[in-house]
Coordinates of C-alpha atoms and ligand atoms in Angstrom, one line a residue:
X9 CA -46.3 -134.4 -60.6
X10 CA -46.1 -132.9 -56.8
X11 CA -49.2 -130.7 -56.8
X12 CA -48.7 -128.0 -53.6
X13 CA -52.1 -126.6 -52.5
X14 CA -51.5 -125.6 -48.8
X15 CA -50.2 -123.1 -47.0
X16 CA -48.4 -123.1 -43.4
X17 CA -50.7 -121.3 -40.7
X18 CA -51.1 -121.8 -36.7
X19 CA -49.1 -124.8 -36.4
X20 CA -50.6 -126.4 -40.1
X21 CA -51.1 -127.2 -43.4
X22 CA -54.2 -125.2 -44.3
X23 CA -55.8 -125.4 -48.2
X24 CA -55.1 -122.2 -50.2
X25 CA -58.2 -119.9 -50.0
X26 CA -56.4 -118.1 -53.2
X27 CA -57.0 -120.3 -56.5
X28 CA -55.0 -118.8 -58.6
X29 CA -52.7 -121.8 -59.9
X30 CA -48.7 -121.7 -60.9
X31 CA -46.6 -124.2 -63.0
X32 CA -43.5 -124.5 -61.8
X33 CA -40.9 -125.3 -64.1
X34 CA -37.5 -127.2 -64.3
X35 CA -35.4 -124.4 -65.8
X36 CA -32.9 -126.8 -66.8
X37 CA -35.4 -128.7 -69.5
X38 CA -38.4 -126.8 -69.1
X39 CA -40.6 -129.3 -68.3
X40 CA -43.4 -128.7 -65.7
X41 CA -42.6 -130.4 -62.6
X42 CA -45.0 -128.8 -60.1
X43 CA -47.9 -127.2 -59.4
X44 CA -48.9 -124.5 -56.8
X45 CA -51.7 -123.1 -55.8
X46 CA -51.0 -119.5 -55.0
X47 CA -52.6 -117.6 -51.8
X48 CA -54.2 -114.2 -51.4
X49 CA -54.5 -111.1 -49.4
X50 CA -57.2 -113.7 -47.6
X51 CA -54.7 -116.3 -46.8
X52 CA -52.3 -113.6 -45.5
X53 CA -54.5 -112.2 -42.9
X54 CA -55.4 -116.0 -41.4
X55 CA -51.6 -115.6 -41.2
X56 CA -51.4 -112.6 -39.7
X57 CA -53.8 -112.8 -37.2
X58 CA -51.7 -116.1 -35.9
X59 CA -48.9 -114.8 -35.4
X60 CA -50.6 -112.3 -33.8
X61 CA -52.4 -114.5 -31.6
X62 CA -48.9 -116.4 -30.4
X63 CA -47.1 -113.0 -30.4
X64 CA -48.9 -112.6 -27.4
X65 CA -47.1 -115.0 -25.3
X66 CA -43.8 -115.5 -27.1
X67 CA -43.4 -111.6 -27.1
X68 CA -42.9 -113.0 -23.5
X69 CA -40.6 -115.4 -23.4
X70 CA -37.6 -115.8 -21.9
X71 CA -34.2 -116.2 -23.7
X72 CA -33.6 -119.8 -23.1
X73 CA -36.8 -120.8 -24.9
X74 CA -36.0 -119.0 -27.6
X75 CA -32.6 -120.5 -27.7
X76 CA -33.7 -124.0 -27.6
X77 CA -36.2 -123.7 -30.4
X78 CA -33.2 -122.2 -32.4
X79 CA -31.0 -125.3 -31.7
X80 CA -34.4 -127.6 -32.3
X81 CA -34.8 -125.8 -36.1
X82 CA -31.3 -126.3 -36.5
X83 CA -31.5 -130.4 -35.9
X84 CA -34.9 -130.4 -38.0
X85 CA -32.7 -128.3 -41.2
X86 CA -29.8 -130.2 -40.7
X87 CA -31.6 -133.4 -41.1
X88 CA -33.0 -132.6 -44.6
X89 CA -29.9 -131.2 -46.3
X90 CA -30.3 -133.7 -48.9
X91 CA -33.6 -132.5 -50.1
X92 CA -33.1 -129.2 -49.5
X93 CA -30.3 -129.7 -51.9
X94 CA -32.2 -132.0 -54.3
X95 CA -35.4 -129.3 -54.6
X96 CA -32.9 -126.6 -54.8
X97 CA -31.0 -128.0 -58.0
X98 CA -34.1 -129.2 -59.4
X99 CA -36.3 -126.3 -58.7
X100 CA -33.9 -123.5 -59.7
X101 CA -31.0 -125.0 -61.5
X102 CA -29.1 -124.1 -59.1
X103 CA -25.5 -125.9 -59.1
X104 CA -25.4 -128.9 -56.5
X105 CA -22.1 -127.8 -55.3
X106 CA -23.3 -124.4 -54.9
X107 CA -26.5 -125.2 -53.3
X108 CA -25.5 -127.3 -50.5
X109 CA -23.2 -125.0 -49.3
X110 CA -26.1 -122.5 -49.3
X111 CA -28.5 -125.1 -47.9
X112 CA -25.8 -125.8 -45.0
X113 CA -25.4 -122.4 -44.5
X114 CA -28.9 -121.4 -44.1
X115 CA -29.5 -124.7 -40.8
X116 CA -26.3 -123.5 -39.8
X117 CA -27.6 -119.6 -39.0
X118 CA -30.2 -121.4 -36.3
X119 CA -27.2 -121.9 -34.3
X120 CA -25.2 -118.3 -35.1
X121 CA -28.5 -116.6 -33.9
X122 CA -28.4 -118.7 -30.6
X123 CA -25.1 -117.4 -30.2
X124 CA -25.5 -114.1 -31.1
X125 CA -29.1 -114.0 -28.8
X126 CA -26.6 -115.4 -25.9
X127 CA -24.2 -112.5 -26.6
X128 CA -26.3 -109.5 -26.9
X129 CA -27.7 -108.1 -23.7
X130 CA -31.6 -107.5 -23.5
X131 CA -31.2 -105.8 -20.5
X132 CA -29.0 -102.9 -19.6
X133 CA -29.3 -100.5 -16.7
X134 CA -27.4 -97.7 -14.9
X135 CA -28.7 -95.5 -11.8
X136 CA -32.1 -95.4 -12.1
X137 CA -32.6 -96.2 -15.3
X138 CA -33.5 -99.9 -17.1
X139 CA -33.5 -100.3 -20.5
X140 CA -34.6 -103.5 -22.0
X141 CA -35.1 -104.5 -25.8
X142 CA -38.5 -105.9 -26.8
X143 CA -39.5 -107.8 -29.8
X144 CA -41.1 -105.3 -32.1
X145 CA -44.0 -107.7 -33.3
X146 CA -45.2 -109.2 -35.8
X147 CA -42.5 -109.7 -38.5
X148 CA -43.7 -110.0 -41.8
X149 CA -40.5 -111.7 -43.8
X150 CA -40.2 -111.2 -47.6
X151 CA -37.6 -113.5 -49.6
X152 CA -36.5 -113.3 -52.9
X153 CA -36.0 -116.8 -55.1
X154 CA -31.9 -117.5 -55.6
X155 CA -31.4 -119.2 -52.5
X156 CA -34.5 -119.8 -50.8
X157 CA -34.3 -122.3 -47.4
X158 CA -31.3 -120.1 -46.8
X159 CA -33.1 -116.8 -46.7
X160 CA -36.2 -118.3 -45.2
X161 CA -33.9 -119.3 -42.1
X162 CA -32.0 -116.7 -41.7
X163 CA -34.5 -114.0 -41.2
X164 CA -36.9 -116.2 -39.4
X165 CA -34.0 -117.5 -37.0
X166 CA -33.6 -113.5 -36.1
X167 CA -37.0 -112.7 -35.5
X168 CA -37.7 -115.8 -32.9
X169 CA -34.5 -114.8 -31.3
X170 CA -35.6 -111.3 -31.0
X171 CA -39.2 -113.1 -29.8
X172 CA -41.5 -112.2 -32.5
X173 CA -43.6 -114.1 -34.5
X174 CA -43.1 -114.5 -38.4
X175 CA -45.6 -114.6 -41.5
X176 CA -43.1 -115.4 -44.2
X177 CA -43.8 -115.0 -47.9
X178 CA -41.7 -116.9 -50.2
X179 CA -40.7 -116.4 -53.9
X180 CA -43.7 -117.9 -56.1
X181 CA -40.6 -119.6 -57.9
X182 CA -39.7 -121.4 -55.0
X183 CA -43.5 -123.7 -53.9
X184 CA -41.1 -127.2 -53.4
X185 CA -38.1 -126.0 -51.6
X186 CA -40.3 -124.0 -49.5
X187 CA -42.1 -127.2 -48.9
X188 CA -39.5 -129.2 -47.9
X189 CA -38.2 -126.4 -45.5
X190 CA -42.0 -126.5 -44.0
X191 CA -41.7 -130.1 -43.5
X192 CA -38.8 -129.1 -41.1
X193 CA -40.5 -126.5 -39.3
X194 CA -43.5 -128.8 -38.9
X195 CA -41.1 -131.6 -37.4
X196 CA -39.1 -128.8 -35.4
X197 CA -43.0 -128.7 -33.5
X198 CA -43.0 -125.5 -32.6
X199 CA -45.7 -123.4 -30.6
X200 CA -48.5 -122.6 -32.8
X201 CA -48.3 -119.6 -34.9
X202 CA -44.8 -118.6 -34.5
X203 CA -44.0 -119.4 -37.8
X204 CA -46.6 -119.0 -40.6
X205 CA -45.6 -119.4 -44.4
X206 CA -47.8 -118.4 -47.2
X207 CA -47.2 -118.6 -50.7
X208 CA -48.6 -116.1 -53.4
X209 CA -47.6 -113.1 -55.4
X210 CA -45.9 -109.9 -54.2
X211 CA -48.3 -107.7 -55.0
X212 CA -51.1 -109.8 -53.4
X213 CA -49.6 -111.6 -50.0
X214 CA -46.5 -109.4 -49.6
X215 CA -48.6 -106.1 -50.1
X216 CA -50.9 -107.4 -47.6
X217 CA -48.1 -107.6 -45.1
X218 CA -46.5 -104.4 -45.3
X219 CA -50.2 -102.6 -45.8
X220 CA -51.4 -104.5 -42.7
X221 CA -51.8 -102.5 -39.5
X222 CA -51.1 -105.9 -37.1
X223 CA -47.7 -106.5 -38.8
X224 CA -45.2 -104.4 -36.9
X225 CA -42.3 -105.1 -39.1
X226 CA -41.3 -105.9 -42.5
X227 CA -37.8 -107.6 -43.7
X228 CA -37.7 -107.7 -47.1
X229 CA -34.9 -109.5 -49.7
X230 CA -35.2 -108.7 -53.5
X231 CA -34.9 -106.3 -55.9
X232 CA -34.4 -102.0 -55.4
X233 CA -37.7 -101.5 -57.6
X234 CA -39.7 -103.6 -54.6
X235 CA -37.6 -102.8 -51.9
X236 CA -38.3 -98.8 -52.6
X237 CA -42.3 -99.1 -52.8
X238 CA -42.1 -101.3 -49.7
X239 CA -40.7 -98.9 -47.7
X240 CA -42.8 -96.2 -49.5
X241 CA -46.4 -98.2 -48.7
X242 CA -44.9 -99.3 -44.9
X243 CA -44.9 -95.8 -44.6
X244 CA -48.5 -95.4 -43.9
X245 CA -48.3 -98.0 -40.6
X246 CA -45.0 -96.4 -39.6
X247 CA -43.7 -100.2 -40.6
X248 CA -40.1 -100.7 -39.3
X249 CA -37.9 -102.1 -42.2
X250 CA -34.8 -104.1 -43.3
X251 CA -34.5 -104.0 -46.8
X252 CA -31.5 -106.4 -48.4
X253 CA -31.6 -105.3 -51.7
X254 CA -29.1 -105.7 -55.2
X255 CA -25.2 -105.2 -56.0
X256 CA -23.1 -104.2 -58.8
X257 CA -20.0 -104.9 -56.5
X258 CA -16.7 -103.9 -57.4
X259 CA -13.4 -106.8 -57.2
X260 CA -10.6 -104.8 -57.3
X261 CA -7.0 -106.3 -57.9
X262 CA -4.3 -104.9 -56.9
X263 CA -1.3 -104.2 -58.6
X264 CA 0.6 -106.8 -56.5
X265 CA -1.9 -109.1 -56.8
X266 CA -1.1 -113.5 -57.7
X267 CA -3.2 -113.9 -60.6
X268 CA -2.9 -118.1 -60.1
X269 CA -5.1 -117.2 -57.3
X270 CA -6.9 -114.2 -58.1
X271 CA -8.4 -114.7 -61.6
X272 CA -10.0 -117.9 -60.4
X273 CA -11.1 -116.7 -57.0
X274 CA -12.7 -113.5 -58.9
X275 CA -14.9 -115.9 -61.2
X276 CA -16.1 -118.1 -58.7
X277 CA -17.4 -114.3 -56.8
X278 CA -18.4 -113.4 -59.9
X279 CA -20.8 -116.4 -61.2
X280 CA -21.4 -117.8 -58.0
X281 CA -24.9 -118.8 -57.8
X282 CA -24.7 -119.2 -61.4
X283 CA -24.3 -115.6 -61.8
X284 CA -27.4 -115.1 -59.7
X285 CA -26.6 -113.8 -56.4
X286 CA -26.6 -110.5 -54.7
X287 CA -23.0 -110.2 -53.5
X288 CA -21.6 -111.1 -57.3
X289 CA -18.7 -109.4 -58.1
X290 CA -19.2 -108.4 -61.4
X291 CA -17.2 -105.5 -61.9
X292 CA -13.6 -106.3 -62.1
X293 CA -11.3 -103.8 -61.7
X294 CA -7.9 -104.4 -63.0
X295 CA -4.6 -102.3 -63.5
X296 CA -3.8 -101.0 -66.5
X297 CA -0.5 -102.1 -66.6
X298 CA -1.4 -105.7 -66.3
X299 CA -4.9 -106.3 -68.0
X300 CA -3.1 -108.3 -71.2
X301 CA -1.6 -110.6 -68.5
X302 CA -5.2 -110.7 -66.9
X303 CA -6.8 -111.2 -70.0
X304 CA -4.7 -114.4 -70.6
X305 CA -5.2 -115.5 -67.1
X306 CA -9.5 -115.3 -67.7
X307 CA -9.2 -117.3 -71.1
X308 CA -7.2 -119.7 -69.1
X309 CA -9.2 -120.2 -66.1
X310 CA -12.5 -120.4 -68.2
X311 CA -12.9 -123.8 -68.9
X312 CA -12.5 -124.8 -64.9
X313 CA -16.0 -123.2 -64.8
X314 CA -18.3 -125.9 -67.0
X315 CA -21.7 -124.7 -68.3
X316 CA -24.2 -128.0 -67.9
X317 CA -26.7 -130.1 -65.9
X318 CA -26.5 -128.6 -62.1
X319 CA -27.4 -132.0 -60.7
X320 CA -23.7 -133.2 -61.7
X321 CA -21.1 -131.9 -59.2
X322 CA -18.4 -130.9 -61.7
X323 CA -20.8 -127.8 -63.0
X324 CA -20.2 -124.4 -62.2
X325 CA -23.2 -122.8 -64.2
X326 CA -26.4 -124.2 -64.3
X327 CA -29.0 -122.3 -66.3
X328 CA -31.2 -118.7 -65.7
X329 CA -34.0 -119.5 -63.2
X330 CA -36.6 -118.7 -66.1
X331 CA -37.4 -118.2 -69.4
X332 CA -37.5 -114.2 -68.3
X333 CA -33.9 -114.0 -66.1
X334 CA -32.8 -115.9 -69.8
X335 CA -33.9 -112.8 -71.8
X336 CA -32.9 -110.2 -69.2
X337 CA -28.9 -111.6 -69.2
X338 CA -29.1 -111.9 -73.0
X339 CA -30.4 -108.4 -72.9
X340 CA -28.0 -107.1 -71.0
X341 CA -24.8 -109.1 -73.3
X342 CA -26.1 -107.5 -76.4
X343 CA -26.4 -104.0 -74.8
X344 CA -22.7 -104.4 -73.9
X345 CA -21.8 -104.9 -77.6
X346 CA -24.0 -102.3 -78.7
X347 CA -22.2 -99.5 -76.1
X348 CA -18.8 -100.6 -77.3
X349 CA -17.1 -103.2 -74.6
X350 CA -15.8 -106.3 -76.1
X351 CA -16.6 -109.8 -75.3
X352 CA -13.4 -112.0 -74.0
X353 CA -15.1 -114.9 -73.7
X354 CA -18.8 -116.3 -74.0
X355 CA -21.4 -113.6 -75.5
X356 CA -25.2 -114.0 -77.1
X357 CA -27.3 -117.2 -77.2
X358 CA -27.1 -120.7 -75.7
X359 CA -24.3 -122.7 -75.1
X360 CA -23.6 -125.7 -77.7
X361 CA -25.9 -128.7 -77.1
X362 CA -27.9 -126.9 -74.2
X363 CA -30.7 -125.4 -76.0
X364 CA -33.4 -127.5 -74.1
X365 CA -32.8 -124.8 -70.5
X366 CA -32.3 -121.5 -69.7
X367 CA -28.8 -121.7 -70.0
X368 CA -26.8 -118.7 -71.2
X369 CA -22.9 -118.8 -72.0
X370 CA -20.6 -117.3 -69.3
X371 CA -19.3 -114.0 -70.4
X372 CA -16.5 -111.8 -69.6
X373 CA -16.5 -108.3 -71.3
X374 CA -13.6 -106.2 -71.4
X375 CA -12.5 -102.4 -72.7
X376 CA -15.9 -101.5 -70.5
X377 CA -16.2 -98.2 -69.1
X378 CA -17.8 -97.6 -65.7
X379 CA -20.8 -95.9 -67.4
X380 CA -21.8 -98.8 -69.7
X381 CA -25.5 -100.1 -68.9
X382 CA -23.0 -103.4 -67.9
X383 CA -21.1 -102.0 -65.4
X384 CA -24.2 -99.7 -64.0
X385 CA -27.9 -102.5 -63.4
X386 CA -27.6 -105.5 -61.8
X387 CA -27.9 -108.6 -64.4
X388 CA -27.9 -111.5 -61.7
X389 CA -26.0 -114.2 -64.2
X390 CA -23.2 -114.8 -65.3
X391 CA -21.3 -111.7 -67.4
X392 CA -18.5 -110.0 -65.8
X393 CA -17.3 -106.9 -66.8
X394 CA -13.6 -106.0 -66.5
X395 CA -12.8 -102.4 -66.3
X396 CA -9.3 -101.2 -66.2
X397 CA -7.7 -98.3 -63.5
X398 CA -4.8 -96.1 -63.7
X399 CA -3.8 -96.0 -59.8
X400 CA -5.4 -97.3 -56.6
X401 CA -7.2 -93.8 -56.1
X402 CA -8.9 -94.9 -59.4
X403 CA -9.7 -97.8 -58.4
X404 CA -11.2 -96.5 -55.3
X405 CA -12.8 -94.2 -57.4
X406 CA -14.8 -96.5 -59.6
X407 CA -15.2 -98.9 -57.2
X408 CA -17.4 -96.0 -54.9
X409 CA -19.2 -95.1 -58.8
X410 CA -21.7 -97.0 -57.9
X411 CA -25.4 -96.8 -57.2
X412 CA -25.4 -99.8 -54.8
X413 CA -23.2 -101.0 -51.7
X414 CA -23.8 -104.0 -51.1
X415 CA -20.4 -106.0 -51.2
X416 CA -17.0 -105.3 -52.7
X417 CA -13.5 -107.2 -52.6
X418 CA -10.2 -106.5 -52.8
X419 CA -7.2 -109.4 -53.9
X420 CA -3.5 -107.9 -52.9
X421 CA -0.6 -109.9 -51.3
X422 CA 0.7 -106.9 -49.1
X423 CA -2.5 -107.4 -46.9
X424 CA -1.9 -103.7 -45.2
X425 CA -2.7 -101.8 -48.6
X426 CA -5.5 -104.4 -49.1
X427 CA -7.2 -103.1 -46.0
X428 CA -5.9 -99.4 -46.2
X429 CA -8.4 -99.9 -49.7
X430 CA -11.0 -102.2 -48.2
X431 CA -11.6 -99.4 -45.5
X432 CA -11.9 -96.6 -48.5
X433 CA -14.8 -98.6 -50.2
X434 CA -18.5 -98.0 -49.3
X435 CA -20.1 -101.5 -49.0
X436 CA -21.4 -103.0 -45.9
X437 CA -19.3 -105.5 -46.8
X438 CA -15.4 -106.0 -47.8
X439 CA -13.8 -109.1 -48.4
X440 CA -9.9 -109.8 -48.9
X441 CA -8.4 -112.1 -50.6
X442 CA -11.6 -114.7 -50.9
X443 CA -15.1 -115.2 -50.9
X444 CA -15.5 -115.0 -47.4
X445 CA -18.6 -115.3 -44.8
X446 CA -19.0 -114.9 -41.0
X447 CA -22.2 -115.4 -39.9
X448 CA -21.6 -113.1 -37.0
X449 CA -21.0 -110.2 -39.1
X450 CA -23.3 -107.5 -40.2
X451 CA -25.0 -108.2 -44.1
X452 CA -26.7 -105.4 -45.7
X453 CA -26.0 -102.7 -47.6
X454 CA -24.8 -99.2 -48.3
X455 CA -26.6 -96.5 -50.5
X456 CA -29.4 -98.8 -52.9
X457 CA -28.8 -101.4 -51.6
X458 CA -30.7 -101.7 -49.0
X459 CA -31.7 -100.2 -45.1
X460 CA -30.5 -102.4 -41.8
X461 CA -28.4 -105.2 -41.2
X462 CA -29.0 -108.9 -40.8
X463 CA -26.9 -111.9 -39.1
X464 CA -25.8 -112.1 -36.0
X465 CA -26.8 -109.5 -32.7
X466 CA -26.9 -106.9 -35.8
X467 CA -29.9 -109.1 -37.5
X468 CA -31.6 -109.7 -34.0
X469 CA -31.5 -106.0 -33.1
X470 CA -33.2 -104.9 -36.5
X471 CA -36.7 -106.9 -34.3
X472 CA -35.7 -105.4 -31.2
X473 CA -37.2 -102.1 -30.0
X474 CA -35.5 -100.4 -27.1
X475 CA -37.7 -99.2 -23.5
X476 CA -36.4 -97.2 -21.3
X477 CA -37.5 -97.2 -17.7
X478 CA -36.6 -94.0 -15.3
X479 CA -37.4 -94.2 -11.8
X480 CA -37.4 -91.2 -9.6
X481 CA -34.4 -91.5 -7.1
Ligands
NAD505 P1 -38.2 -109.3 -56.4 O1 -38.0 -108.0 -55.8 O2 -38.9 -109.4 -57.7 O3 -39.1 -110.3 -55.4 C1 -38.7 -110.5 -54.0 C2 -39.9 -110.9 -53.2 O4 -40.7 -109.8 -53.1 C3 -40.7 -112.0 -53.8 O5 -41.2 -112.9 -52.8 C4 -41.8 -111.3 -54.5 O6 -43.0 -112.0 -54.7 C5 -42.1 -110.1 -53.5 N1 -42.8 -109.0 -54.0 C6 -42.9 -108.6 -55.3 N2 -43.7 -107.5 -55.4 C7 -44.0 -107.2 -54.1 C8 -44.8 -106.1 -53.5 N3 -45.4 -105.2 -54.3 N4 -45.0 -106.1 -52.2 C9 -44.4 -107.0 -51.4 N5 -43.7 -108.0 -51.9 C10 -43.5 -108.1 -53.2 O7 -36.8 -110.1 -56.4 P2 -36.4 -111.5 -57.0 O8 -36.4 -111.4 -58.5 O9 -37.2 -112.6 -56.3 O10 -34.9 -111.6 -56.5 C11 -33.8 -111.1 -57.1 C12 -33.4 -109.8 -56.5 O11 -33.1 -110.0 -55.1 C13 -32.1 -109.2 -57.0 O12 -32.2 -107.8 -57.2 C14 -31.1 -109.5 -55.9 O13 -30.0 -108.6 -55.9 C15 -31.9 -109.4 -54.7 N6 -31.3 -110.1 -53.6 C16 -30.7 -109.4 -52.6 C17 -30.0 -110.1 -51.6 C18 -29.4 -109.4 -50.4 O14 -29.2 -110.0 -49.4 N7 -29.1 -108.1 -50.5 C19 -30.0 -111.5 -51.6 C20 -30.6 -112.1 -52.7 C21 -31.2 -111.5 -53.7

């Protein structure tokens, strides 16, 4: 059994001062295939005053050192895909297909930050006046557990671009995937202290960062309930924040839309990840005049999305990360029966013959209102509720009904009404006709979903803080 007892500070691996110790398990068997040993407030502040120490000179440097450490932690990702992969399937139950597309994403952003860094100007002046942006500080980077190595580089790729120094707190859920990102960084041989990486609980090591006076910024991924007392606690050190936070986004299909394409495209957005994935688009919003002919076209698009072992390729669904994300979607199915919407397809309990993991059965409710429980929380798996609309200023309608704004998409074939409703919706993010991704463009969200931006010069900017100089003429 791999047994994880270190933590990444000042360059290395450094024995847990916390002793606290976590099993992890394989949620697709349930059988304990790791154990952690979890750091504390202790561990964070060695971390801390690292990156403190190294903020000192690479709060200095120039851009082309940052750039070439970017394109160094992109060779050092790139080279591990495999395992990334490997721990990612194994660790989460994450779909293979899935999770190397995730996994290549996340060594991939390395290389968009360079570009981004190379395009956005850290120096801008006019008359007398100079302004230049400077790396805020210490970043302390929070990341939630459904795609791990991914999150971990992305936010830590836009804080050395932006020239600050990182502690990074992982998901608990996450000890062997973060390890065999660690591996990379350690390869990658960075200056000591850039990037420091400590595992432990929330409300232990992640408090400690956004209490601590030395960290000068937090960037946080995970839930609205966190995200809130985050920025609440910050407060009290004046803490700049990002905060990527949950979704309930809306799909809306137009009246003109070609359900060959649609229907499948809006169930891979919608149990992508297994369900378990911020940007899921799990409202569907349908006309009225077509939902019997949609209806048909989910039953028959259901089976191309297999429930089973994530290892093999052909799986679209691979179980619930826990025992507890198990409860909460079955929770969530039998509130939708109990407030009236009906279940198309799937419903309670565990698909045939797969008992032994967390799996649940994918689920498509229909006849749901907007105010359903369903179609209001987040239930990050797989359960898709379909909501019908008389006219597009409906569907605009209930699509904007929403606490969140995280993501929303729109399937059409006359592309100009497909933008004239994409530009109506309030997400930070609209996609037509696909599941689409630029790693240029701004990510975050609207409303609860979140404060800032990440990716590209957007992500790089949210560490930057602006100084103006004025001379006298
Ligand atoms: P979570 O909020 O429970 O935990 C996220 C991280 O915060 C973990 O590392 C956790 O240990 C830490 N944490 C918990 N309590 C803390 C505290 N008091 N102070 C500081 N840190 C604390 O979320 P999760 O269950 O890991 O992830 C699922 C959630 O993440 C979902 O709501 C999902 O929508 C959201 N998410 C958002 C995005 C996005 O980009 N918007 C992406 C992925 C996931």
């Amino acid at each position: 059994m791999n047994t994880i007892t270190k933590h990444y500070i000042d360059g290395a691996f450094v024995e847990s001062h916390g002793r606290e110790v976590m099993e992890i398990i394989n949620p697709t068997n349930r059988k304990v295939i790791a154990q952690v040993t979890l750091g504390d407030e202790d561990d964070a502040r060695r971390a801390i005053a690292a990156a403190k120490r190294a903020f000192a000179t690479y709060g200095r440097s120039m851009m082309e050192e940052r750039a070439k450490i970017l394109r160094r932690l992109h060779e050092v990702v790139s080279a591990r895909i495999d395992d990334l992969t490997a721990a990612m399937v194994e660790e989460y139950g994450g779909p293979a297909g899935f999770s190397r597309v995730i996994v290549e994403a996340g060594a991939n952003v390395f290389l968009a930050a360079e570009k981004a860094l190379q395009e956005l100007p850290l120096t801008r002046s006019w008359g007398k006046t100079t302004v230049t942006l400077e790396p805020v500080g210490v970043a302390g980077l929070i990341t939630p557990w459904n795609a791990n190595s991914f999150f971990l580089s992305v936010k830590l790729a836009s804080a050395l671009a932006a020239g600050c120094t990182a502690v990074i707190k992982p998901s608990e859920l996450s000890a062997l995937q973060t390890q065999a990102w660690l591996e990379c960084v350690h390869e990658a041989k960075l200056p000591e202290g850039l990037c420091n990486v400590v595992t432990g609980r929330g409300e232990l090591v992640g408090a400690e960062l956004v209490r601590n006076p030395d960290v000068a910024k937090i960037s946080f991924t995970g839930s609205v309930a966190v995200g809130k007392s985050i920025m609440r606690d910050g407060a009290a050190t004046m803490k700049r924040v990002t905060l990527e936070l949950g979704g309930k986004s809306p799909n809306i299909l137009l009246d003109d839309a070609d359900l060959k394409k649609a229907i499948p495209t809006a169930l891979v957005i919608a149990f992508l990840n297994s369900g378990q994935a911020c940007v899921a688009g799990t409202r569907l919003l349908v006309p009225k005049s077509r939902l019997d002919e949609i209806m048909r076209a989910i039953v028959d698009a259901i089976p191309d999305f297999p429930v089973g072992d994530p290892s093999d390729p052909k799986t679209a669904i691979g179980p619930m990360v826990t025992r507890k994300q198990y409860e909460r979607v079955q929770s969530y199915i039998r509130k939708g029966i109990e407030e009236g919407a009906d279940v198309l397809v799937g419903g309670e309990g565990h698909p045939k013959g797969l008992e032994a993991g967390h799996f649940v059965k994918p689920t498509v409710f229909v006849n749901v209102k907007n105010d359903m429980t369903i179609a209001r929380e987040e239930i990050f798996g797989p359960v898709l509720s379909v909501i019908a609309y008389e006219d597009e200023e409906d569907a605009i309608r209930i699509a904007n009904d929403t606490d969140f704004g995280l993501h929303a998409y729109v399937s059409g074939t006359d592309v100009k009404r497909a933008r004239r409703v994409a530009s109506k919706l309030l997400a930070g993010r609209v996609a037509i006709n696909g599941m689409l991704d630029d790693q240029q463009a701004p990510f975050g969200g609207f409303k609860h979903s979140g404060v800032g931006r990440e990716f590209g010069t957007f992500g790089i900017e949210a560490f930057l803080e602006p100084r103006a100089i004025l001379e006298a003429a």
